[in-house]
Amino acid sequence: MKIDDVRRQAFAMPLTSPAFPRGPYRFIQREFFVITYRTDPDALDAMVPEPLQVTEALVNYEFIRMPDSTGFGDYTESGQVIPVQIETQRGVEQGSYVHAMFLNDHPPIAGGRELWGFPKKLASPTLDYEIDTIVGTLDYGKVRVATATMGFKHWVLDPAPILAAIARPAFLLKIIPHVDGTPRICELVRYHMVDVDLKGAWGGPAALELYPHALAPVADLPVLEVKSAVHYIADMTLALGSVEHDYLA
């Protein structure tokens, strides 16, 4: 293969059989189960990188079923997303910082980390139903890390706040090392979900338990109080991102 061919064809590894296709990526019937809880503000401040700012001591713990996604297949995801704000030339913007993600499918792990910097690790999350209860679990290997429950469709939610939250920017800390082990890329990345078609949204009573684990430390942001829970289904597209801040500049 000639040098020009490499330049033209290369967009992901491995060169001749990339782990994921080119984006953007469309998700059909994407199902969310999200519990918002109050946590330790000092622990939260220690984990959110500047120039992002924590606005409240809140965390969104998410379970997401993705049965139909472009190039990534059928998989489930779980993790923690933190509400934040950032001061830019456009003014103060509200958004979210993706702190931790665990999923059971290699292409979105590879694509998420290499393209945007999603903090994805391999684990075994589930989002399922037990009669009248929505149940989310996260196992790392054979060890339970998180268990969440919610009453199934106890009340219908106003779609406007959910659509507004989905439209806000989200931020990631993308870290790619050099061949000598030093950081080659260390950036705060911005991305958006676009072309959203919300199919329905519901609330209900909810509970969340997090368990300490050395390699899946979601319990480092402890659950002090469950504030709310939402279950919704939507089609949406994960757009490609942009660099908000270069830590190595």
PDB file of C-alpha atoms in Angstrom:
ATOM      1  CA  MET A   1       0.000   0.000   0.000  1.00  0.00           C
ATOM      2  CA  LYS A   2       1.370   3.386  -1.039  1.00  0.00           C
ATOM      3  CA  ILE A   3       1.756   6.331   1.356  1.00  0.00           C
ATOM      4  CA  ASP A   4      -1.019   8.253  -0.411  1.00  0.00           C
ATOM      5  CA  ASP A   5      -3.308   5.233  -0.094  1.00  0.00           C
ATOM      6  CA  VAL A   6      -2.672   5.107   3.652  1.00  0.00           C
ATOM      7  CA  ARG A   7      -3.446   8.812   3.972  1.00  0.00           C
ATOM      8  CA  ARG A   8      -6.656   8.417   1.987  1.00  0.00           C
ATOM      9  CA  GLN A   9      -7.973   5.255   3.607  1.00  0.00           C
ATOM     10  CA  ALA A  10      -6.877   5.513   7.240  1.00  0.00           C
ATOM     11  CA  PHE A  11      -9.485   6.775   9.703  1.00  0.00           C
ATOM     12  CA  ALA A  12      -9.460   4.076  12.416  1.00  0.00           C
ATOM     13  CA  MET A  13      -7.506   0.995  13.470  1.00  0.00           C
ATOM     14  CA  PRO A  14      -6.846  -1.556  12.143  1.00  0.00           C
ATOM     15  CA  LEU A  15      -6.158  -0.009   8.734  1.00  0.00           C
ATOM     16  CA  THR A  16      -7.663  -2.747   6.549  1.00  0.00           C
ATOM     17  CA  SER A  17     -10.591  -3.610   8.860  1.00  0.00           C
ATOM     18  CA  PRO A  18     -11.534  -0.648  11.098  1.00  0.00           C
ATOM     19  CA  ALA A  19     -13.277  -1.464  14.373  1.00  0.00           C
ATOM     20  CA  PHE A  20     -16.081   0.985  13.537  1.00  0.00           C
ATOM     21  CA  PRO A  21     -17.425   2.766  10.434  1.00  0.00           C
ATOM     22  CA  ARG A  22     -17.312   6.479   9.690  1.00  0.00           C
ATOM     23  CA  GLY A  23     -19.886   8.622  11.483  1.00  0.00           C
ATOM     24  CA  PRO A  24     -22.178  10.261  12.288  1.00  0.00           C
ATOM     25  CA  TYR A  25     -24.109   7.530  14.063  1.00  0.00           C
ATOM     26  CA  ARG A  26     -27.891   7.089  14.222  1.00  0.00           C
ATOM     27  CA  PHE A  27     -29.635   5.339  17.120  1.00  0.00           C
ATOM     28  CA  ILE A  28     -33.180   3.948  16.777  1.00  0.00           C
ATOM     29  CA  GLN A  29     -35.351   3.163  19.831  1.00  0.00           C
ATOM     30  CA  ARG A  30     -32.600   4.265  22.207  1.00  0.00           C
ATOM     31  CA  GLU A  31     -33.929   3.620  25.721  1.00  0.00           C
ATOM     32  CA  PHE A  32     -32.766   5.608  28.756  1.00  0.00           C
ATOM     33  CA  PHE A  33     -33.224   4.925  32.471  1.00  0.00           C
ATOM     34  CA  VAL A  34     -31.646   7.808  34.407  1.00  0.00           C
ATOM     35  CA  ILE A  35     -31.568   8.375  38.170  1.00  0.00           C
ATOM     36  CA  THR A  36     -30.473  11.798  39.408  1.00  0.00           C
ATOM     37  CA  TYR A  37     -28.949  11.732  42.886  1.00  0.00           C
ATOM     38  CA  ARG A  38     -27.247  14.064  45.330  1.00  0.00           C
ATOM     39  CA  THR A  39     -23.623  13.262  46.154  1.00  0.00           C
ATOM     40  CA  ASP A  40     -20.590  14.551  48.103  1.00  0.00           C
ATOM     41  CA  PRO A  41     -19.730  18.008  46.644  1.00  0.00           C
ATOM     42  CA  ASP A  42     -16.033  17.700  47.505  1.00  0.00           C
ATOM     43  CA  ALA A  43     -15.770  14.353  45.706  1.00  0.00           C
ATOM     44  CA  LEU A  44     -17.532  15.863  42.707  1.00  0.00           C
ATOM     45  CA  ASP A  45     -15.233  18.897  42.562  1.00  0.00           C
ATOM     46  CA  ALA A  46     -12.187  16.611  42.608  1.00  0.00           C
ATOM     47  CA  MET A  47     -13.358  14.716  39.516  1.00  0.00           C
ATOM     48  CA  VAL A  48     -14.611  17.450  37.157  1.00  0.00           C
ATOM     49  CA  PRO A  49     -11.799  19.086  35.146  1.00  0.00           C
ATOM     50  CA  GLU A  50     -11.517  22.826  34.625  1.00  0.00           C
ATOM     51  CA  PRO A  51     -12.669  24.858  32.727  1.00  0.00           C
ATOM     52  CA  LEU A  52     -15.909  22.978  33.522  1.00  0.00           C
ATOM     53  CA  GLN A  53     -17.650  24.093  36.701  1.00  0.00           C
ATOM     54  CA  VAL A  54     -19.913  22.067  38.967  1.00  0.00           C
ATOM     55  CA  THR A  55     -23.226  23.837  39.538  1.00  0.00           C
ATOM     56  CA  GLU A  56     -24.863  21.445  42.024  1.00  0.00           C
ATOM     57  CA  ALA A  57     -23.757  18.300  43.844  1.00  0.00           C
ATOM     58  CA  LEU A  58     -25.788  16.121  41.462  1.00  0.00           C
ATOM     59  CA  VAL A  59     -24.987  13.074  39.338  1.00  0.00           C
ATOM     60  CA  ASN A  60     -27.075  11.381  36.653  1.00  0.00           C
ATOM     61  CA  TYR A  61     -26.622   7.621  36.797  1.00  0.00           C
ATOM     62  CA  GLU A  62     -27.622   6.215  33.397  1.00  0.00           C
ATOM     63  CA  PHE A  63     -28.562   2.867  31.904  1.00  0.00           C
ATOM     64  CA  ILE A  64     -29.021   2.973  28.112  1.00  0.00           C
ATOM     65  CA  ARG A  65     -30.272   0.236  25.778  1.00  0.00           C
ATOM     66  CA  MET A  66     -29.210   0.683  22.161  1.00  0.00           C
ATOM     67  CA  PRO A  67     -30.839  -2.079  20.100  1.00  0.00           C
ATOM     68  CA  ASP A  68     -30.224  -0.454  16.699  1.00  0.00           C
ATOM     69  CA  SER A  69     -27.177   1.766  16.156  1.00  0.00           C
ATOM     70  CA  THR A  70     -25.259   2.577  12.974  1.00  0.00           C
ATOM     71  CA  GLY A  71     -22.155   0.407  12.832  1.00  0.00           C
ATOM     72  CA  PHE A  72     -22.177  -0.399  16.549  1.00  0.00           C
ATOM     73  CA  GLY A  73     -24.920  -3.016  16.650  1.00  0.00           C
ATOM     74  CA  ASP A  74     -27.050  -3.933  19.667  1.00  0.00           C
ATOM     75  CA  TYR A  75     -25.581  -3.122  23.080  1.00  0.00           C
ATOM     76  CA  THR A  76     -26.160  -1.664  26.550  1.00  0.00           C
ATOM     77  CA  GLU A  77     -24.321   1.070  28.407  1.00  0.00           C
ATOM     78  CA  SER A  78     -24.167   2.380  31.979  1.00  0.00           C
ATOM     79  CA  GLY A  79     -22.355   5.244  33.639  1.00  0.00           C
ATOM     80  CA  GLN A  80     -22.262   8.606  35.390  1.00  0.00           C
ATOM     81  CA  VAL A  81     -22.910  12.014  33.833  1.00  0.00           C
ATOM     82  CA  ILE A  82     -22.439  15.227  35.822  1.00  0.00           C
ATOM     83  CA  PRO A  83     -24.352  18.482  35.218  1.00  0.00           C
ATOM     84  CA  VAL A  84     -21.851  21.336  34.651  1.00  0.00           C
ATOM     85  CA  GLN A  85     -21.487  24.798  33.177  1.00  0.00           C
ATOM     86  CA  ILE A  86     -18.705  26.438  31.168  1.00  0.00           C
ATOM     87  CA  GLU A  87     -17.812  30.038  30.401  1.00  0.00           C
ATOM     88  CA  THR A  88     -17.111  30.594  26.703  1.00  0.00           C
ATOM     89  CA  GLN A  89     -17.147  33.479  24.239  1.00  0.00           C
ATOM     90  CA  ARG A  90     -20.824  32.647  23.783  1.00  0.00           C
ATOM     91  CA  GLY A  91     -21.438  33.235  27.503  1.00  0.00           C
ATOM     92  CA  VAL A  92     -22.160  30.743  30.280  1.00  0.00           C
ATOM     93  CA  GLU A  93     -23.477  27.454  28.876  1.00  0.00           C
ATOM     94  CA  GLN A  94     -25.161  24.618  30.759  1.00  0.00           C
ATOM     95  CA  GLY A  95     -24.125  21.120  29.798  1.00  0.00           C
ATOM     96  CA  SER A  96     -22.944  17.785  31.135  1.00  0.00           C
ATOM     97  CA  TYR A  97     -19.617  16.047  31.736  1.00  0.00           C
ATOM     98  CA  VAL A  98     -19.404  12.327  30.984  1.00  0.00           C
ATOM     99  CA  HIS A  99     -17.431  10.924  33.909  1.00  0.00           C
ATOM    100  CA  ALA A 100     -17.635   7.133  33.533  1.00  0.00           C
ATOM    101  CA  MET A 101     -19.121   4.666  31.040  1.00  0.00           C
ATOM    102  CA  PHE A 102     -19.273   0.872  30.950  1.00  0.00           C
ATOM    103  CA  LEU A 103     -20.576  -1.207  28.034  1.00  0.00           C
ATOM    104  CA  ASN A 104     -20.560  -4.669  26.499  1.00  0.00           C
ATOM    105  CA  ASP A 105     -19.621  -4.061  22.842  1.00  0.00           C
ATOM    106  CA  HIS A 106     -16.162  -3.454  21.359  1.00  0.00           C
ATOM    107  CA  PRO A 107     -16.910  -1.163  18.358  1.00  0.00           C
ATOM    108  CA  PRO A 108     -18.517   1.622  20.440  1.00  0.00           C
ATOM    109  CA  ILE A 109     -15.757   1.274  23.041  1.00  0.00           C
ATOM    110  CA  ALA A 110     -13.098   1.728  20.350  1.00  0.00           C
ATOM    111  CA  GLY A 111     -14.984   4.410  18.425  1.00  0.00           C
ATOM    112  CA  GLY A 112     -16.086   6.288  21.505  1.00  0.00           C
ATOM    113  CA  ARG A 113     -12.585   6.479  22.949  1.00  0.00           C
ATOM    114  CA  GLU A 114     -10.726   7.202  19.697  1.00  0.00           C
ATOM    115  CA  LEU A 115     -13.127   9.753  18.176  1.00  0.00           C
ATOM    116  CA  TRP A 116     -14.553  11.768  21.071  1.00  0.00           C
ATOM    117  CA  GLY A 117     -12.790  10.514  24.180  1.00  0.00           C
ATOM    118  CA  PHE A 118     -15.716   8.749  25.837  1.00  0.00           C
ATOM    119  CA  PRO A 119     -14.392   7.140  29.072  1.00  0.00           C
ATOM    120  CA  LYS A 120     -15.606   3.678  28.064  1.00  0.00           C
ATOM    121  CA  LYS A 121     -14.573   0.389  29.652  1.00  0.00           C
ATOM    122  CA  LEU A 122     -15.719  -3.183  29.019  1.00  0.00           C
ATOM    123  CA  ALA A 123     -18.285  -4.492  31.520  1.00  0.00           C
ATOM    124  CA  SER A 124     -21.745  -6.095  31.640  1.00  0.00           C
ATOM    125  CA  PRO A 125     -24.614  -3.606  32.044  1.00  0.00           C
ATOM    126  CA  THR A 126     -28.280  -4.559  31.647  1.00  0.00           C
ATOM    127  CA  LEU A 127     -31.559  -2.650  31.308  1.00  0.00           C
ATOM    128  CA  ASP A 128     -34.563  -4.904  31.703  1.00  0.00           C
ATOM    129  CA  TYR A 129     -38.045  -5.267  33.232  1.00  0.00           C
ATOM    130  CA  GLU A 130     -39.136  -7.340  36.213  1.00  0.00           C
ATOM    131  CA  ILE A 131     -42.961  -7.303  36.012  1.00  0.00           C
ATOM    132  CA  ASP A 132     -43.795  -3.787  37.299  1.00  0.00           C
ATOM    133  CA  THR A 133     -40.207  -2.596  37.770  1.00  0.00           C
ATOM    134  CA  ILE A 134     -37.485  -1.247  35.493  1.00  0.00           C
ATOM    135  CA  VAL A 135     -34.185  -2.788  36.573  1.00  0.00           C
ATOM    136  CA  GLY A 136     -30.694  -1.604  35.667  1.00  0.00           C
ATOM    137  CA  THR A 137     -27.581  -3.497  36.724  1.00  0.00           C
ATOM    138  CA  LEU A 138     -23.857  -3.140  36.137  1.00  0.00           C
ATOM    139  CA  ASP A 139     -21.437  -6.003  36.711  1.00  0.00           C
ATOM    140  CA  TYR A 140     -17.679  -5.685  36.247  1.00  0.00           C
ATOM    141  CA  GLY A 141     -16.661  -9.254  35.616  1.00  0.00           C
ATOM    142  CA  LYS A 142     -18.510 -11.287  38.247  1.00  0.00           C
ATOM    143  CA  VAL A 143     -18.808  -8.383  40.702  1.00  0.00           C
ATOM    144  CA  ARG A 144     -21.950  -6.246  41.045  1.00  0.00           C
ATOM    145  CA  VAL A 145     -21.150  -2.527  40.804  1.00  0.00           C
ATOM    146  CA  ALA A 146     -24.577  -0.856  40.525  1.00  0.00           C
ATOM    147  CA  THR A 147     -28.256  -1.766  40.899  1.00  0.00           C
ATOM    148  CA  ALA A 148     -31.101   0.618  40.052  1.00  0.00           C
ATOM    149  CA  THR A 149     -34.875   0.150  40.153  1.00  0.00           C
ATOM    150  CA  MET A 150     -37.829   2.296  39.122  1.00  0.00           C
ATOM    151  CA  GLY A 151     -41.579   1.848  39.003  1.00  0.00           C
ATOM    152  CA  PHE A 152     -42.709   1.224  35.409  1.00  0.00           C
ATOM    153  CA  LYS A 153     -44.475   4.236  33.823  1.00  0.00           C
ATOM    154  CA  HIS A 154     -46.050   5.591  37.015  1.00  0.00           C
ATOM    155  CA  TRP A 155     -46.633   9.003  35.404  1.00  0.00           C
ATOM    156  CA  VAL A 156     -46.102  10.680  32.038  1.00  0.00           C
ATOM    157  CA  LEU A 157     -43.488  13.440  31.889  1.00  0.00           C
ATOM    158  CA  ASP A 158     -43.531  16.719  29.986  1.00  0.00           C
ATOM    159  CA  PRO A 159     -41.240  16.189  26.972  1.00  0.00           C
ATOM    160  CA  ALA A 160     -39.969  19.800  26.871  1.00  0.00           C
ATOM    161  CA  PRO A 161     -37.424  19.587  29.761  1.00  0.00           C
ATOM    162  CA  ILE A 162     -36.104  16.256  28.457  1.00  0.00           C
ATOM    163  CA  LEU A 163     -35.638  17.595  24.922  1.00  0.00           C
ATOM    164  CA  ALA A 164     -33.935  20.694  26.335  1.00  0.00           C
ATOM    165  CA  ALA A 165     -31.536  18.528  28.348  1.00  0.00           C
ATOM    166  CA  ILE A 166     -30.718  16.343  25.321  1.00  0.00           C
ATOM    167  CA  ALA A 167     -29.998  19.479  23.253  1.00  0.00           C
ATOM    168  CA  ARG A 168     -27.392  20.810  25.691  1.00  0.00           C
ATOM    169  CA  PRO A 169     -23.713  20.220  24.887  1.00  0.00           C
ATOM    170  CA  ALA A 170     -21.864  17.380  26.559  1.00  0.00           C
ATOM    171  CA  PHE A 171     -18.154  17.332  27.345  1.00  0.00           C
ATOM    172  CA  LEU A 172     -15.464  14.650  27.475  1.00  0.00           C
ATOM    173  CA  LEU A 173     -11.820  14.519  28.477  1.00  0.00           C
ATOM    174  CA  LYS A 174     -10.030  12.897  25.534  1.00  0.00           C
ATOM    175  CA  ILE A 175      -6.584  11.494  26.408  1.00  0.00           C
ATOM    176  CA  ILE A 176      -4.408   9.753  23.798  1.00  0.00           C
ATOM    177  CA  PRO A 177      -0.824   8.872  24.779  1.00  0.00           C
ATOM    178  CA  HIS A 178       2.262   9.262  22.601  1.00  0.00           C
ATOM    179  CA  VAL A 179       4.358   6.197  21.757  1.00  0.00           C
ATOM    180  CA  ASP A 180       6.706   7.102  24.618  1.00  0.00           C
ATOM    181  CA  GLY A 181       3.840   7.116  27.106  1.00  0.00           C
ATOM    182  CA  THR A 182       3.539  10.884  27.486  1.00  0.00           C
ATOM    183  CA  PRO A 183       0.246  12.603  26.586  1.00  0.00           C
ATOM    184  CA  ARG A 184      -0.037  13.395  22.876  1.00  0.00           C
ATOM    185  CA  ILE A 185      -3.677  14.517  22.986  1.00  0.00           C
ATOM    186  CA  CYS A 186      -5.320  15.922  26.106  1.00  0.00           C
ATOM    187  CA  GLU A 187      -8.444  17.851  25.141  1.00  0.00           C
ATOM    188  CA  LEU A 188     -11.840  18.823  26.432  1.00  0.00           C
ATOM    189  CA  VAL A 189     -14.197  17.717  23.641  1.00  0.00           C
ATOM    190  CA  ARG A 190     -17.719  19.033  23.009  1.00  0.00           C
ATOM    191  CA  TYR A 191     -20.421  16.975  21.297  1.00  0.00           C
ATOM    192  CA  HIS A 192     -24.189  17.097  20.720  1.00  0.00           C
ATOM    193  CA  MET A 193     -27.061  14.716  20.108  1.00  0.00           C
ATOM    194  CA  VAL A 194     -29.085  15.919  17.101  1.00  0.00           C
ATOM    195  CA  ASP A 195     -32.188  14.977  15.059  1.00  0.00           C
ATOM    196  CA  VAL A 196     -33.978  13.809  18.200  1.00  0.00           C
ATOM    197  CA  ASP A 197     -37.389  12.120  17.978  1.00  0.00           C
ATOM    198  CA  LEU A 198     -38.713  11.562  21.514  1.00  0.00           C
ATOM    199  CA  LYS A 199     -41.180   8.651  21.568  1.00  0.00           C
ATOM    200  CA  GLY A 200     -42.256   8.938  25.214  1.00  0.00           C
ATOM    201  CA  ALA A 201     -41.045   9.791  28.723  1.00  0.00           C
ATOM    202  CA  TRP A 202     -42.178   8.571  32.134  1.00  0.00           C
ATOM    203  CA  GLY A 203     -41.335   9.004  35.805  1.00  0.00           C
ATOM    204  CA  GLY A 204     -41.655   6.819  38.879  1.00  0.00           C
ATOM    205  CA  PRO A 205     -40.250   6.050  42.325  1.00  0.00           C
ATOM    206  CA  ALA A 206     -36.628   4.951  42.128  1.00  0.00           C
ATOM    207  CA  ALA A 207     -33.731   3.539  44.128  1.00  0.00           C
ATOM    208  CA  LEU A 208     -30.000   3.271  43.395  1.00  0.00           C
ATOM    209  CA  GLU A 209     -27.209   1.279  45.058  1.00  0.00           C
ATOM    210  CA  LEU A 210     -23.514   1.659  44.150  1.00  0.00           C
ATOM    211  CA  TYR A 211     -20.836  -0.750  45.357  1.00  0.00           C
ATOM    212  CA  PRO A 212     -17.078  -0.065  45.756  1.00  0.00           C
ATOM    213  CA  HIS A 213     -14.849  -1.554  43.060  1.00  0.00           C
ATOM    214  CA  ALA A 214     -11.171  -0.887  42.360  1.00  0.00           C
ATOM    215  CA  LEU A 215     -11.565  -0.645  38.563  1.00  0.00           C
ATOM    216  CA  ALA A 216     -15.152   0.607  38.318  1.00  0.00           C
ATOM    217  CA  PRO A 217     -15.191   3.242  41.089  1.00  0.00           C
ATOM    218  CA  VAL A 218     -18.698   4.612  40.552  1.00  0.00           C
ATOM    219  CA  ALA A 219     -19.228   4.495  44.332  1.00  0.00           C
ATOM    220  CA  ASP A 220     -16.562   7.211  44.724  1.00  0.00           C
ATOM    221  CA  LEU A 221     -19.518   9.531  44.018  1.00  0.00           C
ATOM    222  CA  PRO A 222     -21.763   8.134  46.759  1.00  0.00           C
ATOM    223  CA  VAL A 223     -25.548   8.207  46.696  1.00  0.00           C
ATOM    224  CA  LEU A 224     -26.725  10.558  49.450  1.00  0.00           C
ATOM    225  CA  GLU A 225     -30.272  11.105  48.182  1.00  0.00           C
ATOM    226  CA  VAL A 226     -32.215  10.076  45.080  1.00  0.00           C
ATOM    227  CA  LYS A 227     -33.766  13.240  43.618  1.00  0.00           C
ATOM    228  CA  SER A 228     -35.657  11.971  40.555  1.00  0.00           C
ATOM    229  CA  ALA A 229     -35.813   9.324  37.846  1.00  0.00           C
ATOM    230  CA  VAL A 230     -36.808   9.285  34.204  1.00  0.00           C
ATOM    231  CA  HIS A 231     -37.390   6.564  31.619  1.00  0.00           C
ATOM    232  CA  TYR A 232     -37.611   7.631  27.989  1.00  0.00           C
ATOM    233  CA  ILE A 233     -37.250   6.272  24.464  1.00  0.00           C
ATOM    234  CA  ALA A 234     -35.982   8.281  21.490  1.00  0.00           C
ATOM    235  CA  ASP A 235     -34.314   8.136  18.100  1.00  0.00           C
ATOM    236  CA  MET A 236     -31.249  10.400  17.853  1.00  0.00           C
ATOM    237  CA  THR A 237     -27.950  10.957  16.071  1.00  0.00           C
ATOM    238  CA  LEU A 238     -24.576  11.243  17.776  1.00  0.00           C
ATOM    239  CA  ALA A 239     -22.878  14.059  15.896  1.00  0.00           C
ATOM    240  CA  LEU A 240     -19.115  14.365  15.533  1.00  0.00           C
ATOM    241  CA  GLY A 241     -17.411  16.689  18.019  1.00  0.00           C
ATOM    242  CA  SER A 242     -15.162  19.720  18.373  1.00  0.00           C
ATOM    243  CA  VAL A 243     -12.300  20.675  20.683  1.00  0.00           C
ATOM    244  CA  GLU A 244     -13.363  23.057  23.463  1.00  0.00           C
ATOM    245  CA  HIS A 245     -10.013  23.286  25.276  1.00  0.00           C
ATOM    246  CA  ASP A 246      -6.507  21.945  24.560  1.00  0.00           C
ATOM    247  CA  TYR A 247      -4.697  21.220  27.837  1.00  0.00           C
ATOM    248  CA  LEU A 248      -1.356  20.810  26.067  1.00  0.00           C
ATOM    249  CA  ALA A 249      -1.468  24.121  24.155  1.00  0.00           C
TER     250      ALA A 249
END
